[in-house]
Amino acid sequence: MSTPRPSTAQGFALAAVTAVAAAWVLTGCAYEEDICSSGEYPVMTVGASGSACVPNEEQPPEGYVRYPEGKVPLKVDDKWDVYWNTHTLDKDGKIIDAP
């Protein structure tokens, strides 16, 4: 009994899946999730490590502030996202350890 050969459509599908997997591996799985959606900016909780996203045309809600210039997290797990997990700003805008 011989082994059945895949159809042409199955062969193309297998080749496509293989090509996508190879591209994924070669790029180092480089997908990075944005902190906020388009049209929003990230804000942080004063005195805690919480955060939120606010529409560009709005000010931060009460209890939230903008991140310090140059220290804004843009992607999940980027340098500043990781940093602000353990740091925050006090009511005077001074960087402190998060509780």
mmCIF file of N, CA and C in Angstrom:
data_model
loop_
_atom_site.group_PDB
_atom_site.id
_atom_site.type_symbol
_atom_site.label_atom_id
_atom_site.label_comp_id
_atom_site.label_asym_id
_atom_site.label_seq_id
_atom_site.Cartn_x
_atom_site.Cartn_y
_atom_site.Cartn_z
ATOM 1 N N MET A 1 0.844 -1.169 0.000
ATOM 2 C CA MET A 1 0.000 0.000 0.000
ATOM 3 C C MET A 1 0.893 1.238 0.000
ATOM 4 N N SER A 2 0.626 2.173 -0.883
ATOM 5 C CA SER A 2 1.458 3.365 -0.968
ATOM 6 C C SER A 2 0.871 4.484 -0.117
ATOM 7 N N THR A 3 1.738 5.417 0.267
ATOM 8 C CA THR A 3 1.315 6.562 1.065
ATOM 9 C C THR A 3 0.626 7.561 0.158
ATOM 10 N N PRO A 4 -0.563 8.043 0.530
ATOM 11 C CA PRO A 4 -1.251 9.014 -0.329
ATOM 12 C C PRO A 4 -0.482 10.321 -0.399
ATOM 13 N N ARG A 5 -0.460 10.909 -1.591
ATOM 14 C CA ARG A 5 0.217 12.189 -1.783
ATOM 15 C C ARG A 5 -0.777 13.317 -1.525
ATOM 16 N N PRO A 6 -0.324 14.417 -0.905
ATOM 17 C CA PRO A 6 -1.242 15.531 -0.675
ATOM 18 C C PRO A 6 -1.664 16.145 -2.004
ATOM 19 N N SER A 7 -2.849 16.696 -2.029
ATOM 20 C CA SER A 7 -3.325 17.384 -3.221
ATOM 21 C C SER A 7 -2.507 18.646 -3.438
ATOM 22 N N THR A 8 -2.630 19.230 -4.607
ATOM 23 C CA THR A 8 -1.909 20.466 -4.914
ATOM 24 C C THR A 8 -2.321 21.570 -3.944
ATOM 25 N N ALA A 9 -3.605 21.662 -3.639
ATOM 26 C CA ALA A 9 -4.084 22.688 -2.702
ATOM 27 C C ALA A 9 -3.485 22.476 -1.318
ATOM 28 N N GLN A 10 -3.419 21.225 -0.870
ATOM 29 C CA GLN A 10 -2.819 20.936 0.435
ATOM 30 C C GLN A 10 -1.334 21.280 0.424
ATOM 31 N N GLY A 11 -0.675 21.000 -0.690
ATOM 32 C CA GLY A 11 0.751 21.330 -0.811
ATOM 33 C C GLY A 11 0.994 22.818 -0.730
ATOM 34 N N PHE A 12 0.160 23.603 -1.426
ATOM 35 C CA PHE A 12 0.296 25.060 -1.369
ATOM 36 C C PHE A 12 0.013 25.582 0.035
ATOM 37 N N ALA A 13 -0.998 25.032 0.673
ATOM 38 C CA ALA A 13 -1.331 25.455 2.035
ATOM 39 C C ALA A 13 -0.181 25.154 2.987
ATOM 40 N N LEU A 14 0.396 23.958 2.866
ATOM 41 C CA LEU A 14 1.526 23.587 3.710
ATOM 42 C C LEU A 14 2.719 24.503 3.458
ATOM 43 N N ALA A 15 2.971 24.822 2.188
ATOM 44 C CA ALA A 15 4.080 25.722 1.859
ATOM 45 C C ALA A 15 3.842 27.110 2.429
ATOM 46 N N ALA A 16 2.602 27.589 2.373
ATOM 47 C CA ALA A 16 2.287 28.919 2.910
ATOM 48 C C ALA A 16 2.470 28.965 4.414
ATOM 49 N N VAL A 17 1.989 27.943 5.106
ATOM 50 C CA VAL A 17 2.144 27.881 6.562
ATOM 51 C C VAL A 17 3.618 27.819 6.927
ATOM 52 N N THR A 18 4.383 27.035 6.198
ATOM 53 C CA THR A 18 5.821 26.919 6.458
ATOM 54 C C THR A 18 6.515 28.262 6.239
ATOM 55 N N ALA A 19 6.142 28.975 5.181
ATOM 56 C CA ALA A 19 6.760 30.274 4.894
ATOM 57 C C ALA A 19 6.436 31.288 5.987
ATOM 58 N N VAL A 20 5.198 31.313 6.448
ATOM 59 C CA VAL A 20 4.814 32.235 7.517
ATOM 60 C C VAL A 20 5.567 31.905 8.798
ATOM 61 N N ALA A 21 5.661 30.634 9.133
ATOM 62 C CA ALA A 21 6.388 30.226 10.343
ATOM 63 C C ALA A 21 7.859 30.603 10.241
ATOM 64 N N ALA A 22 8.452 30.411 9.085
ATOM 65 C CA ALA A 22 9.866 30.766 8.906
ATOM 66 C C ALA A 22 10.064 32.272 9.037
ATOM 67 N N ALA A 23 9.168 33.051 8.449
ATOM 68 C CA ALA A 23 9.280 34.506 8.562
ATOM 69 C C ALA A 23 9.152 34.952 10.014
ATOM 70 N N TRP A 24 8.244 34.315 10.754
ATOM 71 C CA TRP A 24 8.040 34.631 12.168
ATOM 72 C C TRP A 24 9.317 34.383 12.958
ATOM 73 N N VAL A 25 9.951 33.243 12.718
ATOM 74 C CA VAL A 25 11.187 32.889 13.423
ATOM 75 C C VAL A 25 12.317 33.823 13.027
ATOM 76 N N LEU A 26 12.453 34.124 11.739
ATOM 77 C CA LEU A 26 13.548 34.969 11.263
ATOM 78 C C LEU A 26 13.441 36.404 11.760
ATOM 79 N N THR A 27 12.230 36.889 11.999
ATOM 80 C CA THR A 27 12.077 38.255 12.511
ATOM 81 C C THR A 27 12.183 38.304 14.021
ATOM 82 N N GLY A 28 12.372 37.171 14.650
ATOM 83 C CA GLY A 28 12.501 37.144 16.099
ATOM 84 C C GLY A 28 11.179 37.354 16.801
ATOM 85 N N CYS A 29 10.094 37.007 16.158
ATOM 86 C CA CYS A 29 8.771 37.181 16.756
ATOM 87 C C CYS A 29 8.618 38.619 17.217
ATOM 88 N N ALA A 30 8.845 39.555 16.334
ATOM 89 C CA ALA A 30 8.993 40.962 16.660
ATOM 90 C C ALA A 30 7.694 41.720 16.893
ATOM 91 N N TYR A 31 6.594 41.064 17.116
ATOM 92 C CA TYR A 31 5.348 41.779 17.365
ATOM 93 C C TYR A 31 5.426 42.491 18.708
ATOM 94 N N GLU A 32 5.118 43.773 18.703
ATOM 95 C CA GLU A 32 5.098 44.561 19.933
ATOM 96 C C GLU A 32 3.746 45.245 20.047
ATOM 97 N N GLU A 33 3.112 45.084 21.200
ATOM 98 C CA GLU A 33 1.798 45.672 21.415
ATOM 99 C C GLU A 33 1.942 47.101 21.923
ATOM 100 N N ASP A 34 1.199 48.025 21.324
ATOM 101 C CA ASP A 34 1.206 49.412 21.761
ATOM 102 C C ASP A 34 0.566 49.531 23.143
ATOM 103 N N ILE A 35 1.063 50.468 23.933
ATOM 104 C CA ILE A 35 0.481 50.741 25.248
ATOM 105 C C ILE A 35 -0.933 51.296 25.076
ATOM 106 N N CYS A 36 -1.100 52.242 24.168
ATOM 107 C CA CYS A 36 -2.406 52.853 23.924
ATOM 108 C C CYS A 36 -2.772 52.735 22.449
ATOM 109 N N SER A 37 -4.035 52.905 22.167
ATOM 110 C CA SER A 37 -4.523 52.895 20.790
ATOM 111 C C SER A 37 -4.174 54.213 20.110
ATOM 112 N N SER A 38 -4.299 54.228 18.814
ATOM 113 C CA SER A 38 -4.091 55.448 18.039
ATOM 114 C C SER A 38 -5.053 56.520 18.554
ATOM 115 N N GLY A 39 -4.556 57.744 18.693
ATOM 116 C CA GLY A 39 -5.395 58.830 19.179
ATOM 117 C C GLY A 39 -5.436 58.949 20.687
ATOM 118 N N GLU A 40 -4.611 58.161 21.380
ATOM 119 C CA GLU A 40 -4.550 58.198 22.847
ATOM 120 C C GLU A 40 -3.106 58.327 23.308
ATOM 121 N N TYR A 41 -2.944 58.740 24.554
ATOM 122 C CA TYR A 41 -1.620 58.777 25.171
ATOM 123 C C TYR A 41 -1.713 58.156 26.566
ATOM 124 N N PRO A 42 -0.593 57.573 27.052
ATOM 125 C CA PRO A 42 -0.619 56.930 28.374
ATOM 126 C C PRO A 42 -0.450 57.938 29.506
ATOM 127 N N VAL A 43 -1.140 57.657 30.611
ATOM 128 C CA VAL A 43 -0.999 58.438 31.842
ATOM 129 C C VAL A 43 -0.780 57.462 32.991
ATOM 130 N N MET A 44 -0.218 57.966 34.077
ATOM 131 C CA MET A 44 0.040 57.108 35.238
ATOM 132 C C MET A 44 -0.686 57.612 36.468
ATOM 133 N N THR A 45 -0.936 56.689 37.379
ATOM 134 C CA THR A 45 -1.581 57.025 38.636
ATOM 135 C C THR A 45 -0.572 57.700 39.558
ATOM 136 N N VAL A 46 -0.961 58.772 40.202
ATOM 137 C CA VAL A 46 -0.087 59.449 41.167
ATOM 138 C C VAL A 46 0.011 58.570 42.413
ATOM 139 N N GLY A 47 1.235 58.251 42.821
ATOM 140 C CA GLY A 47 1.462 57.499 44.047
ATOM 141 C C GLY A 47 1.243 56.001 43.941
ATOM 142 N N ALA A 48 1.011 55.489 42.727
ATOM 143 C CA ALA A 48 0.812 54.044 42.530
ATOM 144 C C ALA A 48 1.330 53.670 41.147
ATOM 145 N N SER A 49 1.324 52.382 40.847
ATOM 146 C CA SER A 49 1.876 51.952 39.567
ATOM 147 C C SER A 49 0.811 51.727 38.498
ATOM 148 N N GLY A 50 -0.389 52.221 38.705
ATOM 149 C CA GLY A 50 -1.446 52.072 37.716
ATOM 150 C C GLY A 50 -1.261 53.005 36.531
ATOM 151 N N SER A 51 -1.935 52.683 35.443
ATOM 152 C CA SER A 51 -1.868 53.526 34.252
ATOM 153 C C SER A 51 -3.188 53.442 33.499
ATOM 154 N N ALA A 52 -3.341 54.333 32.543
ATOM 155 C CA ALA A 52 -4.536 54.366 31.709
ATOM 156 C C ALA A 52 -4.175 55.054 30.403
ATOM 157 N N CYS A 53 -5.108 55.052 29.476
ATOM 158 C CA CYS A 53 -4.939 55.765 28.212
ATOM 159 C C CYS A 53 -6.031 56.821 28.121
ATOM 160 N N VAL A 54 -5.647 57.988 27.624
ATOM 161 C CA VAL A 54 -6.550 59.136 27.556
ATOM 162 C C VAL A 54 -6.572 59.639 26.112
ATOM 163 N N PRO A 55 -7.742 60.025 25.596
ATOM 164 C CA PRO A 55 -7.798 60.609 24.254
ATOM 165 C C PRO A 55 -6.873 61.823 24.152
ATOM 166 N N ASN A 56 -6.209 61.974 23.012
ATOM 167 C CA ASN A 56 -5.229 63.058 22.826
ATOM 168 C C ASN A 56 -5.773 64.432 23.161
ATOM 169 N N GLU A 57 -7.049 64.678 22.920
ATOM 170 C CA GLU A 57 -7.599 66.012 23.130
ATOM 171 C C GLU A 57 -8.043 66.261 24.573
ATOM 172 N N GLU A 58 -7.868 65.282 25.444
ATOM 173 C CA GLU A 58 -8.298 65.429 26.842
ATOM 174 C C GLU A 58 -7.094 65.500 27.789
ATOM 175 N N GLN A 59 -7.329 66.127 28.949
ATOM 176 C CA GLN A 59 -6.331 66.169 30.017
ATOM 177 C C GLN A 59 -6.446 64.880 30.837
ATOM 178 N N PRO A 60 -5.399 64.501 31.577
ATOM 179 C CA PRO A 60 -5.501 63.320 32.435
ATOM 180 C C PRO A 60 -6.621 63.494 33.467
ATOM 181 N N PRO A 61 -7.337 62.422 33.778
ATOM 182 C CA PRO A 61 -8.372 62.519 34.815
ATOM 183 C C PRO A 61 -7.734 62.738 36.184
ATOM 184 N N GLU A 62 -8.548 63.121 37.155
ATOM 185 C CA GLU A 62 -8.061 63.359 38.512
ATOM 186 C C GLU A 62 -7.358 62.109 39.038
ATOM 187 N N GLY A 63 -6.204 62.309 39.659
ATOM 188 C CA GLY A 63 -5.423 61.203 40.204
ATOM 189 C C GLY A 63 -4.414 60.626 39.226
ATOM 190 N N TYR A 64 -4.400 61.133 37.991
ATOM 191 C CA TYR A 64 -3.466 60.681 36.964
ATOM 192 C C TYR A 64 -2.642 61.859 36.466
ATOM 193 N N VAL A 65 -1.439 61.572 35.973
ATOM 194 C CA VAL A 65 -0.573 62.593 35.375
ATOM 195 C C VAL A 65 0.092 62.003 34.136
ATOM 196 N N ARG A 66 0.594 62.896 33.315
ATOM 197 C CA ARG A 66 1.384 62.453 32.160
ATOM 198 C C ARG A 66 2.716 61.905 32.661
ATOM 199 N N TYR A 67 3.274 60.989 31.923
ATOM 200 C CA TYR A 67 4.612 60.490 32.239
ATOM 201 C C TYR A 67 5.618 61.604 31.998
ATOM 202 N N PRO A 68 6.744 61.587 32.726
ATOM 203 C CA PRO A 68 7.788 62.594 32.477
ATOM 204 C C PRO A 68 8.294 62.503 31.031
ATOM 205 N N GLU A 69 8.588 63.640 30.449
ATOM 206 C CA GLU A 69 9.092 63.685 29.079
ATOM 207 C C GLU A 69 10.309 62.769 28.925
ATOM 208 N N GLY A 70 10.322 61.992 27.881
ATOM 209 C CA GLY A 70 11.429 61.076 27.611
ATOM 210 C C GLY A 70 11.339 59.762 28.366
ATOM 211 N N LYS A 71 10.322 59.599 29.212
ATOM 212 C CA LYS A 71 10.172 58.383 30.015
ATOM 213 C C LYS A 71 8.771 57.784 29.840
ATOM 214 N N VAL A 72 8.244 57.943 28.643
ATOM 215 C CA VAL A 72 6.888 57.496 28.340
ATOM 216 C C VAL A 72 6.927 56.077 27.758
ATOM 217 N N PRO A 73 6.203 55.142 28.355
ATOM 218 C CA PRO A 73 6.130 53.807 27.763
ATOM 219 C C PRO A 73 5.298 53.849 26.484
ATOM 220 N N LEU A 74 5.811 53.234 25.428
ATOM 221 C CA LEU A 74 5.096 53.220 24.156
ATOM 222 C C LEU A 74 4.623 51.824 23.779
ATOM 223 N N LYS A 75 5.411 50.814 24.155
ATOM 224 C CA LYS A 75 5.095 49.423 23.837
ATOM 225 C C LYS A 75 5.046 48.612 25.124
ATOM 226 N N VAL A 76 4.184 47.592 25.154
ATOM 227 C CA VAL A 76 4.113 46.702 26.312
ATOM 228 C C VAL A 76 5.480 46.062 26.524
ATOM 229 N N ASP A 77 5.951 46.103 27.745
ATOM 230 C CA ASP A 77 7.240 45.548 28.173
ATOM 231 C C ASP A 77 8.460 46.277 27.608
ATOM 232 N N ASP A 78 8.294 47.497 27.085
ATOM 233 C CA ASP A 78 9.483 48.247 26.687
ATOM 234 C C ASP A 78 10.187 48.756 27.947
ATOM 235 N N LYS A 79 11.311 49.414 27.769
ATOM 236 C CA LYS A 79 12.139 49.875 28.889
ATOM 237 C C LYS A 79 11.324 50.665 29.913
ATOM 238 N N TRP A 80 10.517 51.622 29.444
ATOM 239 C CA TRP A 80 9.779 52.479 30.378
ATOM 240 C C TRP A 80 8.555 51.790 30.963
ATOM 241 N N ASP A 81 7.932 50.886 30.230
ATOM 242 C CA ASP A 81 6.806 50.127 30.782
ATOM 243 C C ASP A 81 7.286 49.289 31.957
ATOM 244 N N VAL A 82 8.414 48.639 31.804
ATOM 245 C CA VAL A 82 8.991 47.825 32.887
ATOM 246 C C VAL A 82 9.402 48.721 34.062
ATOM 247 N N TYR A 83 10.042 49.835 33.766
ATOM 248 C CA TYR A 83 10.495 50.755 34.817
ATOM 249 C C TYR A 83 9.329 51.246 35.677
ATOM 250 N N TRP A 84 8.237 51.656 35.036
ATOM 251 C CA TRP A 84 7.112 52.225 35.776
ATOM 252 C C TRP A 84 6.292 51.183 36.519
ATOM 253 N N ASN A 85 6.601 49.903 36.348
ATOM 254 C CA ASN A 85 5.964 48.872 37.178
ATOM 255 C C ASN A 85 6.431 48.965 38.630
ATOM 256 N N THR A 86 7.623 49.518 38.834
ATOM 257 C CA THR A 86 8.190 49.593 40.188
ATOM 258 C C THR A 86 8.440 51.030 40.654
ATOM 259 N N HIS A 87 8.077 51.996 39.824
ATOM 260 C CA HIS A 87 8.271 53.408 40.179
ATOM 261 C C HIS A 87 6.982 54.169 39.888
ATOM 262 N N THR A 88 6.872 55.338 40.481
ATOM 263 C CA THR A 88 5.721 56.204 40.234
ATOM 264 C C THR A 88 6.131 57.640 40.525
ATOM 265 N N LEU A 89 5.175 58.541 40.418
ATOM 266 C CA LEU A 89 5.406 59.939 40.777
ATOM 267 C C LEU A 89 4.594 60.271 42.014
ATOM 268 N N ASP A 90 5.200 61.063 42.910
ATOM 269 C CA ASP A 90 4.426 61.525 44.067
ATOM 270 C C ASP A 90 3.622 62.765 43.661
ATOM 271 N N LYS A 91 2.881 63.336 44.607
ATOM 272 C CA LYS A 91 2.017 64.482 44.303
ATOM 273 C C LYS A 91 2.788 65.717 43.844
ATOM 274 N N ASP A 92 4.114 65.740 44.107
ATOM 275 C CA ASP A 92 4.942 66.870 43.679
ATOM 276 C C ASP A 92 5.676 66.595 42.373
ATOM 277 N N GLY A 93 5.435 65.416 41.769
ATOM 278 C CA GLY A 93 6.084 65.073 40.497
ATOM 279 C C GLY A 93 7.451 64.441 40.628
ATOM 280 N N LYS A 94 7.825 64.076 41.870
ATOM 281 C CA LYS A 94 9.118 63.440 42.108
ATOM 282 C C LYS A 94 8.996 61.935 41.892
ATOM 283 N N ILE A 95 9.975 61.329 41.209
ATOM 284 C CA ILE A 95 9.962 59.885 40.989
ATOM 285 C C ILE A 95 10.283 59.178 42.308
ATOM 286 N N ILE A 96 9.421 58.227 42.664
ATOM 287 C CA ILE A 96 9.603 57.442 43.900
ATOM 288 C C ILE A 96 9.358 55.973 43.590
ATOM 289 N N ASP A 97 9.769 55.107 44.521
ATOM 290 C CA ASP A 97 9.456 53.682 44.392
ATOM 291 C C ASP A 97 7.966 53.497 44.554
ATOM 292 N N ALA A 98 7.390 52.613 43.732
ATOM 293 C CA ALA A 98 5.968 52.332 43.844
ATOM 294 C C ALA A 98 5.706 51.513 45.102
ATOM 295 N N PRO A 99 4.565 51.732 45.732
ATOM 296 C CA PRO A 99 4.247 50.978 46.951
ATOM 297 C C PRO A 99 4.045 49.485 46.656
#
